[in-house]
Amino acid sequence: MSSQSVTVRVPAKVNVQLAVGGRRPDGFHGLASVFFAVGLYDRVTVAPAERLSVGVTGTDAAHVPADGSNLAAKAVRLLAAHHGIDSSVRLDIAKDIPVAGGMAGGSADAAAALVACDALWSTRTSPEALGRIAAELGSDVPFALLGGVALGEGRGELLTPVPVGGTFHWVFAVADGGLSTPAVYGECDRLRGLTTGAAEHQVPAPVADPALLAALRDGDAAALGAALSNDLQPAALSLRPALAATLRAGSEAGAIGSLVSGSGPTCAFLAKDPQSAQTVADALTASGTCREVRSAEGPVGGAAVV
Ligand code: ATP
């Protein structure tokens, strides 16, 4: 690889709260989404090249497009267009974030590509402009730039950092196969008895839960575990009933909170300390209810050059 290459490490997210409102006229759902960055990382490397090309490595690489449709390639083109420069780079994505798991891996790669190219090209894009470009790429991309914990309003892209008073210990049960985010939102509307043309006001406006924000501020794992919530969980369980057994296995092993991560199918478990996290991870592995078990701490910082 060229000595001029730039590598950026970017974390996955779990939504500790995902409150879903009605479908807006633009097709998006209004959200109150409390994003929490966890220490599972993809690495994105960019280097000068003759043309824009993409390579993907890692366990799930076969499920990620290695062409211009990759969200990270779109990010490269959008940043280049913003500065009126050429987008020819080699983009290498080393994936460790589960693909289509509700942990925003594609969004993370897009955010990493923005940070990597901005450094490679010395374009010094302002954080505000970078945030706007990120929001254009997808609702979860701005958070991957920021990291930590943040409340996302609008369709999730309008971020307010949330203060956090400690480190939390997570275990993730990765399911076999992904779930399509639009399919899960569609199922959510269906379960609520809403037709596709339903007006936004038919659903109460989504708001952040004060008890959850207090638990984060106090670094209180038990209170956070009790406050975890995801309005998409019934829809993910409806499309993938087997997730109920995964959630049960983690809870029975002593997790102090559990939920489906985002649109799923990854299930997230909060543990009271690292020892308990290991117990939960071992039990999930033994349960045979998931493909892979990962442990991670958080919150961690957003996309950064390494
Ligand atoms: P979210 O939590 O934001 O809903 P997700 O974690 O469920 O996202 P992703 O891992 O982002 O889902 O992948 C969703 C789809 O996007 C994949 O099936 C894949 O085909 C496509 N995709 C495009 N670019 C990427 C990328 N860089 N990494 C992963 N998937 C990508």
Coordinates of C-alpha atoms and ligand atoms in Angstrom, one line a residue:
M1 CA 0.0 0.0 0.0
S2 CA 1.2 3.5 -0.8
S3 CA 3.0 5.4 2.0
Q4 CA 0.4 8.1 1.4
S5 CA -2.4 5.9 2.5
V6 CA -4.7 7.0 5.4
T7 CA -6.5 4.5 7.7
V8 CA -9.5 5.4 9.8
R9 CA -11.0 3.3 12.5
V10 CA -14.8 3.6 13.0
P11 CA -17.1 2.1 15.6
A12 CA -20.4 0.3 15.5
K13 CA -23.5 1.6 17.3
V14 CA -26.3 0.2 19.4
N15 CA -29.4 2.3 19.9
V16 CA -30.1 2.3 23.7
Q17 CA -33.4 3.9 22.9
L18 CA -35.1 3.9 19.5
A19 CA -38.5 5.7 19.6
V20 CA -40.2 5.5 16.2
G21 CA -42.8 8.1 15.2
G22 CA -45.0 8.2 12.1
R23 CA -43.9 8.0 8.5
R24 CA -43.1 11.6 7.3
P25 CA -44.2 13.0 3.9
D26 CA -40.6 12.3 2.7
G27 CA -40.9 8.6 3.5
F28 CA -38.7 8.6 6.6
H29 CA -39.9 7.9 10.1
G30 CA -39.5 10.6 12.8
L31 CA -37.1 9.2 15.4
A32 CA -35.8 9.9 18.9
S33 CA -32.7 7.7 18.7
V34 CA -30.1 7.5 21.4
F35 CA -27.0 6.2 19.6
F36 CA -24.3 4.6 21.7
A37 CA -20.9 3.9 20.0
V38 CA -19.3 0.5 21.0
G39 CA -15.8 -0.8 20.6
L40 CA -16.4 -3.0 17.5
Y41 CA -14.6 -1.4 14.6
D42 CA -14.2 -1.4 10.8
R43 CA -11.1 0.0 9.3
V44 CA -11.2 2.0 6.1
T45 CA -8.0 2.8 4.2
V46 CA -7.7 5.1 1.2
A47 CA -4.8 5.6 -1.1
P48 CA -4.2 7.6 -4.3
A49 CA -5.1 5.5 -7.4
E50 CA -5.9 5.8 -11.1
R51 CA -9.6 5.4 -10.5
L52 CA -12.1 4.9 -7.7
S53 CA -12.1 1.2 -6.7
V54 CA -13.3 -0.8 -3.6
G55 CA -12.0 -3.9 -1.8
V56 CA -13.7 -5.5 1.2
T57 CA -12.2 -8.1 3.6
G58 CA -13.5 -9.8 6.7
T59 CA -16.0 -12.6 7.6
D60 CA -19.0 -10.9 6.1
A61 CA -17.2 -9.4 3.1
A62 CA -19.2 -11.5 0.5
H63 CA -22.3 -9.6 1.6
V64 CA -20.9 -6.2 1.0
P65 CA -20.8 -4.6 -2.5
A66 CA -17.2 -4.1 -3.7
D67 CA -18.2 -1.5 -6.3
G68 CA -19.5 2.1 -6.6
S69 CA -22.7 1.1 -4.8
N70 CA -20.8 0.7 -1.5
L71 CA -21.8 3.5 0.8
A72 CA -18.2 4.4 1.4
A73 CA -17.6 4.8 -2.3
K74 CA -20.6 7.1 -2.4
A75 CA -19.0 9.1 0.5
V76 CA -15.8 9.5 -1.5
R77 CA -17.6 10.8 -4.5
L78 CA -19.7 13.2 -2.5
L79 CA -16.7 14.7 -0.7
A80 CA -14.8 15.0 -3.9
A81 CA -17.8 16.8 -5.6
H82 CA -18.1 19.1 -2.6
H83 CA -14.5 20.3 -3.2
G84 CA -14.6 20.0 -7.0
I85 CA -11.7 17.5 -7.1
D86 CA -11.1 14.0 -8.5
S87 CA -12.4 11.0 -6.5
S88 CA -9.8 8.5 -7.7
V89 CA -8.8 6.5 -4.7
R90 CA -8.3 2.9 -3.7
L91 CA -10.8 2.2 -0.9
D92 CA -10.0 -0.9 1.3
I93 CA -12.6 -1.8 3.9
A94 CA -11.6 -4.3 6.7
K95 CA -15.0 -5.3 8.1
D96 CA -15.4 -6.4 11.7
I97 CA -18.9 -4.8 12.3
P98 CA -21.6 -7.4 11.5
V99 CA -23.2 -6.7 8.1
A100 CA -26.9 -5.9 8.0
G101 CA -27.1 -6.4 11.7
G102 CA -28.6 -3.2 12.9
M103 CA -25.2 -1.9 14.0
A104 CA -24.8 0.7 11.2
G105 CA -21.7 -0.9 9.6
G106 CA -22.3 0.6 6.2
S107 CA -22.9 4.1 7.7
A108 CA -19.7 3.7 9.7
D109 CA -17.7 2.9 6.6
A110 CA -19.1 6.0 4.9
A111 CA -18.2 8.2 7.8
A112 CA -14.7 6.6 7.9
A113 CA -14.3 7.2 4.1
L114 CA -15.2 10.9 4.6
V115 CA -12.6 11.4 7.4
A116 CA -9.9 9.4 5.5
C117 CA -10.3 11.2 2.2
D118 CA -10.4 14.6 4.0
A119 CA -7.0 13.8 5.5
L120 CA -5.6 12.2 2.3
W121 CA -6.6 15.2 0.2
S122 CA -5.9 17.8 2.9
T123 CA -9.3 19.4 2.2
R124 CA -9.9 20.5 5.8
T125 CA -13.6 20.2 5.5
S126 CA -15.4 22.0 8.4
P127 CA -17.2 19.7 10.9
E128 CA -20.5 21.3 9.9
A129 CA -20.0 20.6 6.1
L130 CA -18.8 17.1 6.9
G131 CA -21.9 16.6 9.0
R132 CA -24.1 17.8 6.1
I133 CA -22.5 15.5 3.6
A134 CA -22.8 12.6 6.1
A135 CA -26.5 13.3 6.6
E136 CA -27.0 13.3 2.8
L137 CA -25.4 9.8 2.7
G138 CA -27.7 8.3 5.4
S139 CA -29.4 9.0 8.7
D140 CA -26.9 7.1 10.8
V141 CA -23.7 8.5 9.1
P142 CA -23.4 11.7 11.1
F143 CA -23.3 9.8 14.4
A144 CA -20.5 7.6 13.2
L145 CA -18.4 10.8 12.8
L146 CA -19.2 11.9 16.3
G147 CA -19.2 8.7 18.4
G148 CA -19.8 8.7 22.1
V149 CA -23.5 8.8 22.9
A150 CA -25.9 11.2 21.2
L151 CA -29.6 11.8 20.8
G152 CA -30.6 11.8 17.1
E153 CA -33.8 13.6 16.2
G154 CA -35.5 14.2 12.8
R155 CA -34.7 11.0 10.9
G156 CA -31.8 10.4 13.3
E157 CA -29.4 12.9 11.7
L158 CA -29.9 15.9 14.0
L159 CA -27.5 15.1 16.8
T160 CA -27.1 16.4 20.4
P161 CA -24.3 14.8 22.4
V162 CA -25.5 13.1 25.6
P163 CA -23.2 13.2 28.7
V164 CA -22.2 9.8 30.1
G165 CA -20.8 9.1 33.5
G166 CA -19.0 5.7 33.0
T167 CA -18.1 2.7 30.9
F168 CA -20.7 0.1 30.0
H169 CA -20.1 -3.6 29.2
W170 CA -22.0 -5.1 26.2
V171 CA -22.4 -8.5 24.6
F172 CA -23.7 -8.8 21.1
A173 CA -25.3 -12.0 19.7
V174 CA -24.9 -11.9 15.9
A175 CA -27.6 -13.7 14.0
D176 CA -27.2 -15.7 10.9
G177 CA -28.2 -13.5 8.0
G178 CA -29.3 -9.8 8.1
L179 CA -32.6 -8.0 8.2
S180 CA -33.5 -5.3 5.7
T181 CA -34.0 -1.9 7.5
P182 CA -36.9 -0.8 5.2
A183 CA -38.6 -4.1 5.7
V184 CA -38.4 -3.8 9.5
Y185 CA -39.9 -0.2 9.4
G186 CA -42.6 -1.5 7.1
E187 CA -43.4 -4.3 9.5
C188 CA -43.5 -1.8 12.4
D189 CA -46.1 0.2 10.6
R190 CA -48.1 -2.9 9.8
L191 CA -48.1 -4.1 13.4
R192 CA -49.3 -0.6 14.4
G193 CA -52.2 -1.0 12.0
L194 CA -51.0 1.8 9.8
T195 CA -51.4 1.8 6.0
T196 CA -48.5 3.1 3.9
G197 CA -50.3 6.4 3.4
A198 CA -50.9 6.9 7.1
A199 CA -50.3 10.5 8.3
E200 CA -47.4 11.2 10.6
H201 CA -49.6 12.6 13.4
Q202 CA -51.3 9.2 13.8
V203 CA -48.3 8.2 16.0
P204 CA -47.2 10.1 19.1
A205 CA -44.1 12.2 18.5
P206 CA -41.0 10.2 19.6
V207 CA -39.2 11.6 22.6
A208 CA -36.0 10.7 24.5
D209 CA -36.7 8.9 27.8
P210 CA -35.6 11.0 30.8
A211 CA -34.9 7.9 32.9
L212 CA -32.5 6.6 30.2
L213 CA -30.7 9.9 29.9
A214 CA -30.3 10.0 33.7
A215 CA -28.9 6.4 33.8
L216 CA -26.3 7.4 31.1
R217 CA -25.4 10.5 33.0
D218 CA -25.0 8.6 36.3
G219 CA -23.1 5.7 34.7
D220 CA -25.8 3.5 36.3
A221 CA -25.7 0.2 34.4
A222 CA -28.7 -1.3 36.3
A223 CA -30.9 1.8 35.5
L224 CA -29.7 1.8 31.9
G225 CA -30.5 -1.9 31.6
A226 CA -34.1 -1.3 32.8
A227 CA -34.6 1.7 30.5
L228 CA -33.4 0.1 27.2
S229 CA -36.1 0.3 24.6
N230 CA -36.6 -0.2 20.9
D231 CA -39.9 0.4 19.1
L232 CA -38.6 -1.7 16.2
Q233 CA -38.1 -4.8 18.4
P234 CA -41.7 -6.2 17.9
A235 CA -41.2 -5.9 14.1
A236 CA -37.8 -7.5 14.1
L237 CA -39.2 -10.4 16.3
S238 CA -42.2 -10.7 14.0
L239 CA -39.9 -11.1 11.0
R240 CA -37.4 -13.3 12.9
P241 CA -39.2 -15.1 15.7
A242 CA -36.1 -17.0 16.6
L243 CA -34.6 -13.8 18.2
A244 CA -36.9 -14.4 21.2
A245 CA -34.8 -17.4 22.2
T246 CA -31.6 -15.4 21.9
L247 CA -33.0 -12.6 24.1
R248 CA -34.1 -15.2 26.6
A249 CA -30.7 -16.9 26.7
G250 CA -28.9 -13.7 27.5
S251 CA -31.4 -12.6 30.2
E252 CA -31.2 -16.0 31.9
A253 CA -27.4 -15.7 32.0
G254 CA -27.7 -12.5 34.0
A255 CA -27.8 -9.7 31.5
I256 CA -29.3 -6.6 33.3
G257 CA -30.9 -5.5 30.0
S258 CA -31.4 -6.7 26.5
L259 CA -32.8 -5.5 23.2
V260 CA -32.6 -5.9 19.5
S261 CA -30.0 -3.5 18.1
G262 CA -31.7 -1.0 15.7
S263 CA -33.5 -2.9 13.0
G264 CA -31.8 -6.1 14.1
P265 CA -31.2 -8.9 13.9
T266 CA -28.2 -8.5 16.3
C267 CA -29.3 -8.7 19.9
A268 CA -27.5 -6.5 22.5
F269 CA -27.1 -7.4 26.2
L270 CA -25.9 -5.1 28.9
A271 CA -23.8 -6.7 31.7
K272 CA -23.1 -5.2 35.1
D273 CA -19.3 -5.8 34.9
P274 CA -16.7 -7.5 32.6
Q275 CA -17.0 -10.8 34.5
S276 CA -20.8 -10.9 34.1
A277 CA -20.3 -10.0 30.4
Q278 CA -18.1 -13.1 30.0
T279 CA -20.8 -15.3 31.7
V280 CA -23.4 -13.9 29.3
A281 CA -21.2 -14.4 26.3
D282 CA -20.4 -18.0 27.3
A283 CA -24.1 -18.8 27.8
L284 CA -25.1 -17.2 24.5
T285 CA -22.4 -19.3 22.7
A286 CA -23.5 -22.5 24.4
S287 CA -27.2 -21.7 23.7
G288 CA -26.7 -22.2 19.9
T289 CA -29.2 -19.4 19.3
C290 CA -26.8 -17.1 17.3
R291 CA -23.9 -17.3 14.8
E292 CA -21.3 -15.4 16.8
V293 CA -20.9 -13.6 20.1
R294 CA -19.0 -10.4 20.5
S295 CA -18.2 -8.4 23.6
A296 CA -17.4 -4.7 23.6
E297 CA -17.2 -1.7 25.9
G298 CA -18.5 1.8 25.3
P299 CA -19.0 4.6 24.7
V300 CA -16.0 5.1 22.4
G301 CA -15.1 7.9 20.1
G302 CA -16.2 8.3 16.5
A303 CA -14.3 7.9 13.2
A304 CA -10.6 8.8 13.7
V305 CA -7.4 8.5 11.7
V306 CA -5.1 5.8 13.2
Ligands
ATP1 P1 -28.4 0.2 10.1 O1 -28.2 -0.2 11.5 O2 -27.9 1.5 9.8 O3 -29.8 -0.1 9.7 P2 -27.2 -2.3 9.3 O4 -26.1 -2.5 10.3 O5 -28.5 -3.0 9.5 O6 -27.5 -0.7 9.2 P3 -25.3 -2.4 7.1 O7 -24.3 -3.3 7.7 O8 -25.0 -1.0 7.1 O9 -26.7 -2.6 7.9 O10 -25.7 -3.0 5.7 C1 -26.9 -2.8 5.0 C2 -26.7 -3.2 3.5 O11 -26.0 -2.1 2.9 C3 -25.9 -4.4 3.3 O12 -26.8 -5.5 3.0 C4 -25.0 -4.1 2.1 O13 -25.4 -4.8 1.0 C5 -25.1 -2.6 1.9 N1 -23.8 -1.9 2.0 C6 -23.4 -0.9 1.2 N2 -22.1 -0.5 1.6 C7 -21.8 -1.2 2.7 C8 -20.7 -1.2 3.6 N3 -19.6 -0.4 3.4 N4 -20.7 -2.1 4.6 C9 -21.8 -2.9 4.8 N5 -22.8 -2.9 4.0 C10 -22.9 -2.1 3.0

